[in-house]
Short mmCIF file of C-alpha atoms in Angstrom, two decimals:
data_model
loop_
_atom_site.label_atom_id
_atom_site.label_comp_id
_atom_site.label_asym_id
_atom_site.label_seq_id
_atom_site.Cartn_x
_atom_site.Cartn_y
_atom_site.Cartn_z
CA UNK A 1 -21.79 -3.64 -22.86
CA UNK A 2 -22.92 -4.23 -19.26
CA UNK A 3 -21.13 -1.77 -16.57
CA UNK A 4 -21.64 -2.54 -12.91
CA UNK A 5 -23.71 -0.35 -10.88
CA UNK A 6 -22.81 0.93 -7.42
CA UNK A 7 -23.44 -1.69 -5.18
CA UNK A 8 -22.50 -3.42 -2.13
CA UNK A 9 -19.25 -5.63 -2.25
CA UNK A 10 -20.05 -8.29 0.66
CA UNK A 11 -16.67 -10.06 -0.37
CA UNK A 12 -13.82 -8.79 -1.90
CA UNK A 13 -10.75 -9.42 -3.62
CA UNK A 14 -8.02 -6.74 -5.16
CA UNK A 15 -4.49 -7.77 -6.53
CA UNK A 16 -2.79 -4.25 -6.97
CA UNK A 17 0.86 -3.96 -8.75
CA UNK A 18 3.42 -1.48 -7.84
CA UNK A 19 6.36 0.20 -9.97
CA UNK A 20 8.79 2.59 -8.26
CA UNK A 21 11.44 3.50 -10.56
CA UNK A 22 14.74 1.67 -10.06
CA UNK A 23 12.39 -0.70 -7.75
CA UNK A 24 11.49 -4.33 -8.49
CA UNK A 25 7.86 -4.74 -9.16
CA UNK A 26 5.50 -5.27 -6.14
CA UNK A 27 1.92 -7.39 -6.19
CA UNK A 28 0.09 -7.47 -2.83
CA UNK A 29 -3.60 -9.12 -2.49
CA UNK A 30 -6.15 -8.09 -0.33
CA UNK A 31 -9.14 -10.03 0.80
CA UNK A 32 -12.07 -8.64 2.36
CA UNK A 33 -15.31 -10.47 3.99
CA UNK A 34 -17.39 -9.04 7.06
CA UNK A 35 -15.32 -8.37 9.52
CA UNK A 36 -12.25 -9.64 8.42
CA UNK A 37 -9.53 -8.97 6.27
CA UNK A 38 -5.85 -10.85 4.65
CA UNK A 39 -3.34 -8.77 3.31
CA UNK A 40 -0.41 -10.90 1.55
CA UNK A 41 2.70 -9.40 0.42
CA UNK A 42 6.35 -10.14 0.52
CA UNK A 43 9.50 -7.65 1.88
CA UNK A 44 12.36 -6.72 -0.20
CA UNK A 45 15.76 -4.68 0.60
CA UNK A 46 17.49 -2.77 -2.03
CA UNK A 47 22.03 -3.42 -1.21
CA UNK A 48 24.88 -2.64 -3.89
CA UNK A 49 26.37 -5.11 -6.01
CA UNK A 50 29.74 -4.28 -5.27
CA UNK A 51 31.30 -0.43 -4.42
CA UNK A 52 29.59 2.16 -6.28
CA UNK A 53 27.68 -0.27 -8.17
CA UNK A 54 24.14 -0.73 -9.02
CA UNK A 55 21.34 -1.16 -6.75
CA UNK A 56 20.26 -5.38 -6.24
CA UNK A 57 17.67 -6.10 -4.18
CA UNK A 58 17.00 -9.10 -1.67
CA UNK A 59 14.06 -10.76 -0.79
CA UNK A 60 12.42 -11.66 2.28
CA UNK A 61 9.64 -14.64 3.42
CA UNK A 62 6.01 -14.61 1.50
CA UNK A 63 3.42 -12.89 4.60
CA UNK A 64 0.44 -12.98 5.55
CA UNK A 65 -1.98 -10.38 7.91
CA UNK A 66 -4.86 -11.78 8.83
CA UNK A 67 -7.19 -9.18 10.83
CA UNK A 68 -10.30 -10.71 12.73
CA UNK A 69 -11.85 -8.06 14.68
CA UNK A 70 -14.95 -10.39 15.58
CA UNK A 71 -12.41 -12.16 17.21
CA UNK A 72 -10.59 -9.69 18.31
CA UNK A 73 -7.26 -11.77 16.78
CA UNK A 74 -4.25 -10.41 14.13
CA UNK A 75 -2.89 -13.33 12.74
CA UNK A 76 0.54 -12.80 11.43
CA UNK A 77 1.44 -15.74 9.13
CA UNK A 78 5.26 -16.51 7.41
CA UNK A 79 3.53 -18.49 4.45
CA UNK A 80 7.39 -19.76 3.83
CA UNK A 81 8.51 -21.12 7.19
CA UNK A 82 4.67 -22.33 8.11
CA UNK A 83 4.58 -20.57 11.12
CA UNK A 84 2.47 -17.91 12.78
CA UNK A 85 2.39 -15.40 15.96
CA UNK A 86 -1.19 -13.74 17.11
CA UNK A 87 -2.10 -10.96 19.15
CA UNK A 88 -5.49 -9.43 20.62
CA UNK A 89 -6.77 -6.65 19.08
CA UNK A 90 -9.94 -4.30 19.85
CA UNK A 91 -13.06 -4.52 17.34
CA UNK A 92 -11.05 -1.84 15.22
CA UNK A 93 -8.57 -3.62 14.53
CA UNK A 94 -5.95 -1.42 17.02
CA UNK A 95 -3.77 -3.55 19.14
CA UNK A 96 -5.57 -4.27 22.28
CA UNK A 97 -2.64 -2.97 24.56
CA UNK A 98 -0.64 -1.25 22.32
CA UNK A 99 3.29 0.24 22.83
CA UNK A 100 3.42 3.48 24.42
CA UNK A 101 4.96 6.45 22.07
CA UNK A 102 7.09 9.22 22.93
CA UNK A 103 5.89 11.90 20.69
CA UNK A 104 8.70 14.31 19.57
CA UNK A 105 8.92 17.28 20.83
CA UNK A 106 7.72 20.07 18.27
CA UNK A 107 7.05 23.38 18.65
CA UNK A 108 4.59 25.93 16.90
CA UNK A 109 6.48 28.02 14.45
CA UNK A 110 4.32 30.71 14.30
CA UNK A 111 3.72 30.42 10.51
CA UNK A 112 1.29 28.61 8.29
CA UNK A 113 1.12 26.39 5.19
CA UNK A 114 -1.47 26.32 3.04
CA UNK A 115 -2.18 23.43 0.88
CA UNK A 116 -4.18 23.64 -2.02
CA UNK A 117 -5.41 20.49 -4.01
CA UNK A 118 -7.29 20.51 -6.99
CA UNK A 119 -8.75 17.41 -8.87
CA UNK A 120 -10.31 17.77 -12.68
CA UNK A 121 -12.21 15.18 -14.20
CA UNK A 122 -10.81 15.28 -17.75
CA UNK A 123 -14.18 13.85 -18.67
CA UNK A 124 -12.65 10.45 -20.02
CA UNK A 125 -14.13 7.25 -19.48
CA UNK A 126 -13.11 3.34 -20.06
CA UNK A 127 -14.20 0.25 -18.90
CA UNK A 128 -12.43 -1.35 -16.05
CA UNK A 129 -13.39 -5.07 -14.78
CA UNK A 130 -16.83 -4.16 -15.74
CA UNK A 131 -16.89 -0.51 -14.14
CA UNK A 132 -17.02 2.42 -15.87
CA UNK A 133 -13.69 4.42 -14.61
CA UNK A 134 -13.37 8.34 -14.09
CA UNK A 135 -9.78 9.58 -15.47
CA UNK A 136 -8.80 12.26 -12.68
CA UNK A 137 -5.80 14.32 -12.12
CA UNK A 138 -5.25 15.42 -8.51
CA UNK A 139 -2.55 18.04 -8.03
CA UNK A 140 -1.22 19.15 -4.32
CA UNK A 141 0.61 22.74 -4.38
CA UNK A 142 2.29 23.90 -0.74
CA UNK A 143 2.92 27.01 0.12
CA UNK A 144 4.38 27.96 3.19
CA UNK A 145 4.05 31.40 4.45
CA UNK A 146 6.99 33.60 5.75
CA UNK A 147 9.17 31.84 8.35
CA UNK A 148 7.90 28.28 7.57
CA UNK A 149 9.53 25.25 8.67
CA UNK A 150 8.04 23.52 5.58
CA UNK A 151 9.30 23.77 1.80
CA UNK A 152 7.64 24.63 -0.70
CA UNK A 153 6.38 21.38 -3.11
CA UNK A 154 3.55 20.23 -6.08
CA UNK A 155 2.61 17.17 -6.76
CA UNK A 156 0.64 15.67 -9.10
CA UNK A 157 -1.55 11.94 -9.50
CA UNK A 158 -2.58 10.87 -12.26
CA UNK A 159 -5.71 8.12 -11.90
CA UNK A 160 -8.56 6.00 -12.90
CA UNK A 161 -11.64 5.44 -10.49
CA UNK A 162 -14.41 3.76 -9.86
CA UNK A 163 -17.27 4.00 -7.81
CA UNK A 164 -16.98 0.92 -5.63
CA UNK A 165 -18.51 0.87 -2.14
CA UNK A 166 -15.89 -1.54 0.02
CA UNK A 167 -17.03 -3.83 2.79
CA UNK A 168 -16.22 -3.01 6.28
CA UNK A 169 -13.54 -5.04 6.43
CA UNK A 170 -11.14 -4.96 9.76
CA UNK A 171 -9.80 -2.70 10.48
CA UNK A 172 -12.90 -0.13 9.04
CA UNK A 173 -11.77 1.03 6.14
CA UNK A 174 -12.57 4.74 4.91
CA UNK A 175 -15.02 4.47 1.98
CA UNK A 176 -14.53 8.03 1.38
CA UNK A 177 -12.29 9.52 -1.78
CA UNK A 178 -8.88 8.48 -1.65
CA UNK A 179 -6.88 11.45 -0.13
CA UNK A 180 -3.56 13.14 0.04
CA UNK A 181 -1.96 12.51 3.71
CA UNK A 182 -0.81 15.44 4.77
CA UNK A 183 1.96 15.48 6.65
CA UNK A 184 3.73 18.75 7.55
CA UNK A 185 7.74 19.05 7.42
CA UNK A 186 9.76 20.43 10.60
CA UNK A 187 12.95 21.48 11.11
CA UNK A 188 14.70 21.72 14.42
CA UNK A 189 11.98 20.84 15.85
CA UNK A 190 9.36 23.23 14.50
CA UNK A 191 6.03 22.58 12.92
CA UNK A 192 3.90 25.02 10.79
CA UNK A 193 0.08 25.65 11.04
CA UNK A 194 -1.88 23.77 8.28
CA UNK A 195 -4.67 25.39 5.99
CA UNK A 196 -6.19 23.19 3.40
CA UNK A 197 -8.31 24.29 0.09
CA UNK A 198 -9.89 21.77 -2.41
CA UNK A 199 -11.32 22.92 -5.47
CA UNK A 200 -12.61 20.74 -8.20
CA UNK A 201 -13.48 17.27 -7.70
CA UNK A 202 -12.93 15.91 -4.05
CA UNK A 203 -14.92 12.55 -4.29
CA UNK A 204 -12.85 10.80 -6.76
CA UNK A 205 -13.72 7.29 -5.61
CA UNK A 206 -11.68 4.22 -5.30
CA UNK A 207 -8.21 4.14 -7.35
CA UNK A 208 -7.70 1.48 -9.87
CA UNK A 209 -4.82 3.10 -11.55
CA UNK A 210 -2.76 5.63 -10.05
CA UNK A 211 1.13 7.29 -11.63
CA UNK A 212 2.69 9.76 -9.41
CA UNK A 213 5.17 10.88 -12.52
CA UNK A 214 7.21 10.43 -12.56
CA UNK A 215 8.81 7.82 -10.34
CA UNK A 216 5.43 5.10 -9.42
CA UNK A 217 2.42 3.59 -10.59
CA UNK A 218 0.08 1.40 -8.41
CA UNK A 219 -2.67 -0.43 -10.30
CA UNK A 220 -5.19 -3.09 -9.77
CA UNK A 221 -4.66 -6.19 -11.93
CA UNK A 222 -7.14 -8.02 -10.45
CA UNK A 223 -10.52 -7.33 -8.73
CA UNK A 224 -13.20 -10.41 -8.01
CA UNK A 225 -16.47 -9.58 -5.67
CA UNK A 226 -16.87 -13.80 -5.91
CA UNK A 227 -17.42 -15.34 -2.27
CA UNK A 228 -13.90 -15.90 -0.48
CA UNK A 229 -13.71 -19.44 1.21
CA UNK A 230 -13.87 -18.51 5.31
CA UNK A 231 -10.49 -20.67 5.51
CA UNK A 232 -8.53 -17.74 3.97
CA UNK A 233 -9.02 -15.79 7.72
CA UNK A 234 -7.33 -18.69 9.41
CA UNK A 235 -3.92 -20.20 9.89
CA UNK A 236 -3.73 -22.99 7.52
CA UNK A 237 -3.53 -26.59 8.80
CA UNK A 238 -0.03 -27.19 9.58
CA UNK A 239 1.30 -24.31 10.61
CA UNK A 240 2.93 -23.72 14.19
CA UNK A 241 2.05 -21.15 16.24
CA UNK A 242 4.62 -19.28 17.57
CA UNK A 243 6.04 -16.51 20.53
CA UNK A 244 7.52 -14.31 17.56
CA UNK A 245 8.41 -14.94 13.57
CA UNK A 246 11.80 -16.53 13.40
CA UNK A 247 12.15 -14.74 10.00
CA UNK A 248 14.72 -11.85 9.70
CA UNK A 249 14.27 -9.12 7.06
CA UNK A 250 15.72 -9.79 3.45
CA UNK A 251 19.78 -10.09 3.58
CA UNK A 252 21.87 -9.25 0.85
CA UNK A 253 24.54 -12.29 -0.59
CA UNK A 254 27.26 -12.67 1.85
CA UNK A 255 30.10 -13.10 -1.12
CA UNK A 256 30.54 -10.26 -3.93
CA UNK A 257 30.13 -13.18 -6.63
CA UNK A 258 26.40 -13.88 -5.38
CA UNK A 259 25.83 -10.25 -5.48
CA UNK A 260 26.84 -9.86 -8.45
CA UNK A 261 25.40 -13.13 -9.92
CA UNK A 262 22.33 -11.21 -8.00
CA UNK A 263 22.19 -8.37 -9.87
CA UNK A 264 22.70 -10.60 -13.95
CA UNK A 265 19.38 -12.25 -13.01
CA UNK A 266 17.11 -9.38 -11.94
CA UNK A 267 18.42 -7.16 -14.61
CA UNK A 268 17.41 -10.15 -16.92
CA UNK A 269 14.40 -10.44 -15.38
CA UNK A 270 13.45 -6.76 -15.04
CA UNK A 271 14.32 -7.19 -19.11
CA UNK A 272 11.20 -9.38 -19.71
CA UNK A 273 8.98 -7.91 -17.24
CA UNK A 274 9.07 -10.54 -14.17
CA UNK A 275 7.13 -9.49 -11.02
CA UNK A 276 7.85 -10.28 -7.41
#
């Protein structure tokens, strides 16, 4: 069987799904070539059926991100309403005068956490889309020291990866192993020193399948290195440019019937494994 080397992706396409327990399915696409990049997805908003009732969720317009950072242009595109809004960006992709941010105020609590991740390659292989994938368990243990703000926590992420060397893209992507964020916790406004350990492997590569047990899974259902047709990184013909998205976030059913009616279907529909 023929595996695909490490090699240069000029173009690129990923479809990756997304599970979160008690969470309808997600399936975003991204699309990568030079210095440009389209991410498509769609919004959804979880509301009860009716008072202490189960969770339904809502669903909001089909989008569209187009980045063009030879242009200098972010395209944001409602693919349902055919309209879209732009705005100048620098060559990495940052908004070209962004917002200003008032940082909260945190002070230095005097203690540290430590953060230890380990990955082990179990040493299984398979082939994936013509790649020969790495099975990997990551696991992230905290452990803050006397008189930490933050609480003590493991994790643990279970994956599959390949060795796949991305295209620039816009913004720059970081071709390095996929990483933990870390993120300390604060309380009343205190913040704890961070020391990091890895041990194992740290270069695990790019994900393909990942379970975070034991509430999500992210995987790639589709992945395609064919040439992407330049009209992808454009505003289709047709649709109106626009001051700002008339689209409002997903609303829930304004009558208790709908919701409920609602909440029939996508339990139906959850039944035989529909994704959004």
């Amino acid at each position: 069987m023929l595996i695909a080397p490490l090699s240069f992706a000029s173009d690129l396409k990923i479809t990756e799904r997304s599970a979160t327990r008690g969470a309808p399915t997600r399936i975003n696409t991204t699309y990568i070539a030079g210095r440009r990049t389209r991410i498509e997805s769609r919004s959804v908003s979880g509301f009860q059926a009716w008072s202490s009732g189960p969770t339904v969720f809502s669903y909001g317009h089909r989008t569209s991100t187009i980045y063009q950072c030879d242009a200098r242009q972010l395209r944001m595109l409602d693919l349902d309403s055919h309209e879209y809004t732009s705005i100048e960006i620098d060559e990495q992709g940052r908004p070209a005068s962004p917002r200003p941010i008032t940082p909260m105020p945190l002070q230095p609590s005097g203690a540290t956490l430590t953060i230890n991740i380990e990955g082990i390659d179990t040493g299984e292989r398979k082939v994936m889309f013509g790649y020969t994938a790495r099975h990997i368990v990551r696991t992230e243990r905290r452990v803050p020291g006397p008189g930490a703000a933050s609480l003590a926590q493991e994790s643990k992420r279970d994956g599959w990866y390949i060795d796949l060397d991305m295209p620039e893209g816009c913004p720059p992507r970081n071709k390095r192993a996929e990483a933990f964020v870390l993120m300390s916790s604060g309380t009343n406004g205190r913040i704890d020193k961070i020391e990091v350990h890895h041990t194992g492997v740290t270069e695990v590569g790019y994900p393909l399948e990942v379970t975070d047990p034991p509430f999500s899974k992210k995987e790639v259902i589709e992945l395609s290195t064919a040439p992407l047709d330049p009209v992808l990184f454009e505003p289709p013909t047709g649709f109106k440019q626009v001051p700002n998205l008339t689209a409002q976030s997903p609303q829930p059913p304004t009558s208790k019937v709908l919701r409920v009616w609602a909440w029939v279907w996508q339990s139906i529909w959850r039944k035989f494994g529909g994704d959004i």
